[in-house]
Amino acid sequence: MTATEVFWLVLAGVGMGAINNLAGAAGVLGLFALDLASGLTTTVANGSLRLAAIAIGLFGWVGFRTRGIRIPARAWRLAACTGPGALLGVTMALRLPEAIYHAYLLTVMVAVLVQQLRHRTPTAVAAPTRTRAGAFLALSLVGLHMGFVQVGVGLVAILALSRFHSRNLIEINTTKMALVLVAATVSLLEFTRNSAIAWGPAAVLAIAAGGGSYWASRWSVSKGHAAVRTVVVVITVLVIAKTLWQVLRAGA
């Protein structure tokens, strides 16, 4: 790898790790660097993002631990539900055309934005789980999204966890680390089996993303729910604008 390639991968990785820890949707930064700086195909760039996702989850978890916040046991049970969906999502990523990817991502981002703008002031009390079957279905769909696109995964996880886990974004963000770790690991193994990982660029991006995630996890605890929610809304709007532009350009 050239010094220029490493520079862009590190820059994108730090931004991706920090933003994905706080909200989500920064996977587009990683895709941009892997595409333009490393010259990877869309499929390999998509698959290579999974190593950075694991780093984000792992270093975010460590960052929360340094602030005295642990991932509860229930979070890992919820995370296990993402595994089957992640396998299906990788199959979709390997076989479906890019037009479906863009249309799907735009729909999800609009739904997340509406959810966040209607979000009520949180309390420290966890929201009641509707049903076990409902939680499994919702989190399986989260896993499918993570396996399919690895962009906006944090926002989709927030949407599901706010209904089945908690209304507090700090609590949601800690649980989100477990979901990311499980789904990204399953996805990485499946992409590896299909030879869709560029390990050199993926490793550089992952190391930088881990550092950004560690910093953001500590920052989010000190700033609280309101600051994190602001980041969620801003990033969602930016992703909607970018994705809509890509869809319109493809249809022109």
mmCIF file of C-alpha atoms in Angstrom:
data_model
loop_
_atom_site.group_PDB
_atom_site.id
_atom_site.type_symbol
_atom_site.label_atom_id
_atom_site.label_comp_id
_atom_site.label_asym_id
_atom_site.label_seq_id
_atom_site.Cartn_x
_atom_site.Cartn_y
_atom_site.Cartn_z
ATOM 1 C CA MET A 1 0.000 0.000 0.000
ATOM 2 C CA THR A 2 1.144 3.545 -0.730
ATOM 3 C CA ALA A 3 1.421 6.284 1.892
ATOM 4 C CA THR A 4 -1.500 8.116 0.252
ATOM 5 C CA GLU A 5 -3.699 5.036 0.466
ATOM 6 C CA VAL A 6 -2.831 4.542 4.134
ATOM 7 C CA PHE A 7 -3.531 8.225 4.867
ATOM 8 C CA TRP A 8 -7.048 8.095 3.428
ATOM 9 C CA LEU A 9 -7.804 4.771 5.075
ATOM 10 C CA VAL A 10 -6.717 6.085 8.488
ATOM 11 C CA LEU A 11 -8.662 9.323 8.068
ATOM 12 C CA ALA A 12 -11.808 7.476 6.995
ATOM 13 C CA GLY A 13 -11.344 4.875 9.718
ATOM 14 C CA VAL A 14 -11.140 7.381 12.577
ATOM 15 C CA GLY A 15 -14.236 9.201 11.315
ATOM 16 C CA MET A 16 -16.080 5.940 10.735
ATOM 17 C CA GLY A 17 -15.268 4.625 14.200
ATOM 18 C CA ALA A 18 -16.247 7.806 16.028
ATOM 19 C CA ILE A 19 -19.495 8.420 14.153
ATOM 20 C CA ASN A 20 -20.603 4.791 14.119
ATOM 21 C CA ASN A 21 -20.093 4.568 17.871
ATOM 22 C CA LEU A 22 -22.240 7.654 18.473
ATOM 23 C CA ALA A 23 -24.882 7.058 15.858
ATOM 24 C CA GLY A 24 -24.175 5.185 12.642
ATOM 25 C CA ALA A 25 -24.113 5.518 8.865
ATOM 26 C CA ALA A 26 -20.397 6.349 8.643
ATOM 27 C CA GLY A 27 -19.699 3.109 6.830
ATOM 28 C CA VAL A 28 -19.947 5.253 3.688
ATOM 29 C CA LEU A 29 -16.604 6.790 4.699
ATOM 30 C CA GLY A 30 -14.988 3.368 4.771
ATOM 31 C CA LEU A 31 -16.539 2.400 1.437
ATOM 32 C CA PHE A 32 -15.293 5.655 -0.079
ATOM 33 C CA ALA A 33 -11.717 5.034 1.061
ATOM 34 C CA LEU A 34 -11.705 1.364 0.070
ATOM 35 C CA ASP A 35 -13.128 2.233 -3.348
ATOM 36 C CA LEU A 36 -11.156 5.353 -4.317
ATOM 37 C CA ALA A 37 -7.949 4.934 -2.301
ATOM 38 C CA SER A 38 -7.576 1.157 -2.534
ATOM 39 C CA GLY A 39 -9.410 0.578 -5.809
ATOM 40 C CA LEU A 40 -11.516 -2.315 -4.527
ATOM 41 C CA THR A 41 -14.688 -3.520 -6.164
ATOM 42 C CA THR A 42 -18.003 -2.735 -4.454
ATOM 43 C CA THR A 43 -18.394 -6.311 -3.198
ATOM 44 C CA VAL A 44 -14.872 -6.594 -1.782
ATOM 45 C CA ALA A 45 -15.045 -3.089 -0.271
ATOM 46 C CA ASN A 46 -18.355 -4.006 1.345
ATOM 47 C CA GLY A 47 -16.937 -7.230 2.741
ATOM 48 C CA SER A 48 -13.734 -5.559 3.933
ATOM 49 C CA LEU A 49 -15.745 -3.137 6.085
ATOM 50 C CA ARG A 50 -16.609 -5.982 8.452
ATOM 51 C CA LEU A 51 -13.160 -6.027 10.041
ATOM 52 C CA ALA A 52 -13.545 -2.323 10.883
ATOM 53 C CA ALA A 53 -17.012 -3.027 12.282
ATOM 54 C CA ILE A 54 -15.547 -5.602 14.667
ATOM 55 C CA ALA A 55 -12.887 -3.096 15.755
ATOM 56 C CA ILE A 56 -15.559 -0.437 16.349
ATOM 57 C CA GLY A 57 -17.576 -2.811 18.513
ATOM 58 C CA LEU A 58 -14.552 -4.078 20.443
ATOM 59 C CA PHE A 59 -12.904 -0.725 21.168
ATOM 60 C CA GLY A 60 -16.269 0.900 21.871
ATOM 61 C CA TRP A 61 -16.896 -1.805 24.459
ATOM 62 C CA VAL A 62 -13.499 -1.133 26.053
ATOM 63 C CA GLY A 63 -14.183 2.600 26.047
ATOM 64 C CA PHE A 64 -17.476 2.151 27.855
ATOM 65 C CA ARG A 65 -15.784 -0.131 30.386
ATOM 66 C CA THR A 66 -13.262 2.622 31.222
ATOM 67 C CA ARG A 67 -16.241 4.816 32.097
ATOM 68 C CA GLY A 68 -17.681 2.151 34.390
ATOM 69 C CA ILE A 69 -20.388 0.995 31.976
ATOM 70 C CA ARG A 70 -20.655 -2.717 31.150
ATOM 71 C CA ILE A 71 -22.577 -4.495 28.437
ATOM 72 C CA PRO A 72 -25.355 -6.393 30.262
ATOM 73 C CA ALA A 73 -25.861 -10.127 29.790
ATOM 74 C CA ARG A 74 -29.216 -9.479 28.122
ATOM 75 C CA ALA A 75 -27.420 -7.501 25.406
ATOM 76 C CA TRP A 76 -25.511 -10.599 24.307
ATOM 77 C CA ARG A 77 -28.729 -12.607 24.156
ATOM 78 C CA LEU A 78 -30.222 -9.927 21.927
ATOM 79 C CA ALA A 79 -27.044 -9.863 19.833
ATOM 80 C CA ALA A 80 -27.249 -13.600 19.180
ATOM 81 C CA CYS A 81 -30.517 -12.961 17.328
ATOM 82 C CA THR A 82 -28.635 -11.040 14.619
ATOM 83 C CA GLY A 83 -26.601 -14.055 13.475
ATOM 84 C CA PRO A 84 -29.092 -15.760 11.107
ATOM 85 C CA GLY A 85 -30.018 -12.459 9.493
ATOM 86 C CA ALA A 86 -26.361 -11.549 8.974
ATOM 87 C CA LEU A 87 -25.765 -14.753 7.008
ATOM 88 C CA LEU A 88 -28.711 -13.997 4.736
ATOM 89 C CA GLY A 89 -27.570 -10.387 4.377
ATOM 90 C CA VAL A 90 -24.126 -11.438 3.122
ATOM 91 C CA THR A 91 -25.769 -13.683 0.529
ATOM 92 C CA MET A 92 -27.803 -10.685 -0.657
ATOM 93 C CA ALA A 93 -24.689 -8.481 -0.766
ATOM 94 C CA LEU A 94 -22.910 -10.989 -2.978
ATOM 95 C CA ARG A 95 -25.782 -11.467 -5.418
ATOM 96 C CA LEU A 96 -28.066 -8.410 -5.644
ATOM 97 C CA PRO A 97 -27.455 -5.347 -7.886
ATOM 98 C CA GLU A 98 -26.366 -1.997 -6.427
ATOM 99 C CA ALA A 99 -29.683 -0.305 -7.308
ATOM 100 C CA ILE A 100 -31.460 -2.418 -4.698
ATOM 101 C CA TYR A 101 -28.817 -1.496 -2.129
ATOM 102 C CA HIS A 102 -29.313 2.262 -2.655
ATOM 103 C CA ALA A 103 -33.119 2.073 -2.617
ATOM 104 C CA TYR A 104 -33.097 -0.020 0.541
ATOM 105 C CA LEU A 105 -30.636 2.238 2.355
ATOM 106 C CA LEU A 106 -32.666 5.356 1.549
ATOM 107 C CA THR A 107 -35.855 3.786 2.934
ATOM 108 C CA VAL A 108 -34.160 2.751 6.171
ATOM 109 C CA MET A 109 -32.553 6.161 6.744
ATOM 110 C CA VAL A 110 -35.873 7.993 6.330
ATOM 111 C CA ALA A 111 -37.501 5.631 8.847
ATOM 112 C CA VAL A 112 -34.716 6.222 11.373
ATOM 113 C CA LEU A 113 -34.939 10.008 10.956
ATOM 114 C CA VAL A 114 -38.688 9.972 11.618
ATOM 115 C CA GLN A 115 -38.138 7.807 14.698
ATOM 116 C CA GLN A 116 -35.504 10.127 16.109
ATOM 117 C CA LEU A 117 -37.475 13.322 15.508
ATOM 118 C CA ARG A 118 -40.476 11.821 17.322
ATOM 119 C CA HIS A 119 -38.311 10.450 20.150
ATOM 120 C CA ARG A 120 -39.511 11.497 23.611
ATOM 121 C CA THR A 121 -37.311 12.621 26.459
ATOM 122 C CA PRO A 122 -35.658 9.438 27.786
ATOM 123 C CA THR A 123 -35.726 8.070 31.279
ATOM 124 C CA ALA A 124 -33.443 5.633 33.008
ATOM 125 C CA VAL A 125 -36.186 2.985 32.910
ATOM 126 C CA ALA A 126 -35.919 0.440 30.152
ATOM 127 C CA ALA A 127 -38.824 0.215 27.746
ATOM 128 C CA PRO A 128 -40.812 -3.023 28.126
ATOM 129 C CA THR A 129 -40.075 -5.771 25.624
ATOM 130 C CA ARG A 130 -43.104 -6.420 23.440
ATOM 131 C CA THR A 131 -42.635 -10.163 22.849
ATOM 132 C CA ARG A 132 -39.677 -12.504 22.528
ATOM 133 C CA ALA A 133 -40.799 -13.420 19.031
ATOM 134 C CA GLY A 134 -41.036 -9.744 18.096
ATOM 135 C CA ALA A 135 -37.577 -9.002 19.463
ATOM 136 C CA PHE A 136 -36.073 -11.983 17.622
ATOM 137 C CA LEU A 137 -37.667 -10.941 14.333
ATOM 138 C CA ALA A 138 -36.610 -7.311 14.693
ATOM 139 C CA LEU A 139 -33.023 -8.164 15.599
ATOM 140 C CA SER A 140 -32.804 -10.777 12.840
ATOM 141 C CA LEU A 141 -33.687 -7.966 10.433
ATOM 142 C CA VAL A 142 -30.993 -5.810 12.036
ATOM 143 C CA GLY A 143 -28.540 -8.634 11.397
ATOM 144 C CA LEU A 144 -29.715 -8.894 7.787
ATOM 145 C CA HIS A 145 -29.050 -5.181 7.334
ATOM 146 C CA MET A 146 -25.600 -5.497 8.890
ATOM 147 C CA GLY A 147 -24.723 -8.394 6.622
ATOM 148 C CA PHE A 148 -26.117 -6.692 3.536
ATOM 149 C CA VAL A 149 -24.744 -3.151 3.582
ATOM 150 C CA GLN A 150 -22.733 -2.371 6.766
ATOM 151 C CA VAL A 151 -23.829 1.261 6.324
ATOM 152 C CA GLY A 152 -26.267 2.770 8.787
ATOM 153 C CA VAL A 153 -26.063 -0.303 11.019
ATOM 154 C CA GLY A 154 -25.884 1.795 14.183
ATOM 155 C CA LEU A 155 -28.987 3.735 13.223
ATOM 156 C CA VAL A 156 -30.931 0.567 12.439
ATOM 157 C CA ALA A 157 -29.796 -0.965 15.740
ATOM 158 C CA ILE A 158 -30.951 2.159 17.590
ATOM 159 C CA LEU A 159 -34.355 1.884 15.910
ATOM 160 C CA ALA A 160 -34.796 -1.729 17.070
ATOM 161 C CA LEU A 161 -33.271 -1.404 20.530
ATOM 162 C CA SER A 162 -35.362 1.649 21.397
ATOM 163 C CA ARG A 163 -38.428 -0.597 21.045
ATOM 164 C CA PHE A 164 -37.147 -3.774 22.666
ATOM 165 C CA HIS A 165 -34.418 -2.729 25.087
ATOM 166 C CA SER A 166 -34.315 0.881 26.351
ATOM 167 C CA ARG A 167 -35.273 4.477 25.598
ATOM 168 C CA ASN A 168 -31.928 5.856 26.732
ATOM 169 C CA LEU A 169 -29.351 6.291 23.967
ATOM 170 C CA ILE A 170 -26.398 5.683 26.288
ATOM 171 C CA GLU A 171 -27.828 2.297 27.278
ATOM 172 C CA ILE A 172 -28.693 1.600 23.646
ATOM 173 C CA ASN A 173 -25.169 2.441 22.502
ATOM 174 C CA THR A 174 -23.585 -0.003 24.932
ATOM 175 C CA THR A 175 -25.925 -2.788 23.792
ATOM 176 C CA LYS A 176 -25.284 -1.829 20.180
ATOM 177 C CA MET A 177 -21.642 -2.804 20.656
ATOM 178 C CA ALA A 178 -22.722 -6.408 21.318
ATOM 179 C CA LEU A 179 -24.945 -6.460 18.224
ATOM 180 C CA VAL A 180 -22.149 -5.095 16.046
ATOM 181 C CA LEU A 181 -19.604 -7.592 17.349
ATOM 182 C CA VAL A 182 -21.810 -10.629 16.740
ATOM 183 C CA ALA A 183 -23.253 -9.636 13.357
ATOM 184 C CA ALA A 184 -19.954 -8.332 11.979
ATOM 185 C CA THR A 185 -18.088 -11.478 13.053
ATOM 186 C CA VAL A 186 -20.647 -13.727 11.362
ATOM 187 C CA SER A 187 -20.533 -11.540 8.239
ATOM 188 C CA LEU A 188 -16.727 -11.447 8.168
ATOM 189 C CA LEU A 189 -16.523 -15.235 8.275
ATOM 190 C CA GLU A 190 -19.008 -15.565 5.402
ATOM 191 C CA PHE A 191 -17.313 -12.913 3.249
ATOM 192 C CA THR A 192 -13.979 -14.623 3.939
ATOM 193 C CA ARG A 193 -15.426 -17.935 2.803
ATOM 194 C CA ASN A 194 -16.383 -16.221 -0.463
ATOM 195 C CA SER A 195 -12.931 -14.561 -0.851
ATOM 196 C CA ALA A 196 -14.424 -11.054 -0.608
ATOM 197 C CA ILE A 197 -11.982 -9.479 1.889
ATOM 198 C CA ALA A 198 -8.902 -7.354 1.080
ATOM 199 C CA TRP A 199 -7.012 -7.939 4.317
ATOM 200 C CA GLY A 200 -4.355 -5.208 4.008
ATOM 201 C CA PRO A 201 -6.659 -2.186 3.500
ATOM 202 C CA ALA A 202 -9.238 -3.769 5.827
ATOM 203 C CA ALA A 203 -6.693 -4.005 8.657
ATOM 204 C CA VAL A 204 -5.556 -0.365 8.324
ATOM 205 C CA LEU A 205 -9.159 0.843 8.270
ATOM 206 C CA ALA A 206 -10.021 -1.366 11.258
ATOM 207 C CA ILE A 207 -7.172 -0.101 13.455
ATOM 208 C CA ALA A 208 -8.105 3.526 12.793
ATOM 209 C CA ALA A 209 -11.813 2.818 13.301
ATOM 210 C CA GLY A 210 -11.086 1.151 16.637
ATOM 211 C CA GLY A 211 -9.313 4.265 17.878
ATOM 212 C CA GLY A 212 -12.171 6.520 16.785
ATOM 213 C CA SER A 213 -14.722 4.259 18.439
ATOM 214 C CA TYR A 214 -12.797 4.188 21.720
ATOM 215 C CA TRP A 215 -12.685 7.986 21.891
ATOM 216 C CA ALA A 216 -16.366 8.352 20.965
ATOM 217 C CA SER A 217 -17.559 5.860 23.578
ATOM 218 C CA ARG A 218 -15.886 7.867 26.338
ATOM 219 C CA TRP A 219 -17.158 11.164 24.905
ATOM 220 C CA SER A 220 -20.767 9.963 24.658
ATOM 221 C CA VAL A 221 -20.846 8.955 28.334
ATOM 222 C CA SER A 222 -19.566 12.373 29.442
ATOM 223 C CA LYS A 223 -21.905 14.349 27.139
ATOM 224 C CA GLY A 224 -25.052 12.283 27.683
ATOM 225 C CA HIS A 225 -28.187 11.438 25.712
ATOM 226 C CA ALA A 226 -28.954 14.845 24.173
ATOM 227 C CA ALA A 227 -25.551 15.185 22.496
ATOM 228 C CA VAL A 228 -25.688 11.666 21.092
ATOM 229 C CA ARG A 229 -29.207 12.202 19.741
ATOM 230 C CA THR A 230 -28.060 15.345 17.914
ATOM 231 C CA VAL A 231 -25.337 13.344 16.188
ATOM 232 C CA VAL A 232 -27.888 10.665 15.237
ATOM 233 C CA VAL A 233 -30.170 13.206 13.548
ATOM 234 C CA VAL A 234 -27.379 15.048 11.713
ATOM 235 C CA ILE A 235 -25.758 11.888 10.351
ATOM 236 C CA THR A 236 -29.129 10.485 9.267
ATOM 237 C CA VAL A 237 -29.942 13.634 7.279
ATOM 238 C CA LEU A 238 -26.531 13.560 5.571
ATOM 239 C CA VAL A 239 -26.900 9.905 4.590
ATOM 240 C CA ILE A 240 -30.412 10.501 3.207
ATOM 241 C CA ALA A 241 -29.117 13.378 1.074
ATOM 242 C CA LYS A 242 -26.143 11.389 -0.235
ATOM 243 C CA THR A 243 -28.162 8.254 -0.960
ATOM 244 C CA LEU A 244 -30.945 10.196 -2.699
ATOM 245 C CA TRP A 245 -28.353 11.878 -4.913
ATOM 246 C CA GLN A 246 -26.894 8.477 -5.840
ATOM 247 C CA VAL A 247 -30.331 7.065 -6.661
ATOM 248 C CA LEU A 248 -31.228 10.054 -8.854
ATOM 249 C CA ARG A 249 -27.867 9.905 -10.619
ATOM 250 C CA ALA A 250 -28.272 6.184 -11.318
ATOM 251 C CA GLY A 251 -31.744 6.788 -12.769
ATOM 252 C CA ALA A 252 -30.641 9.664 -14.980
#
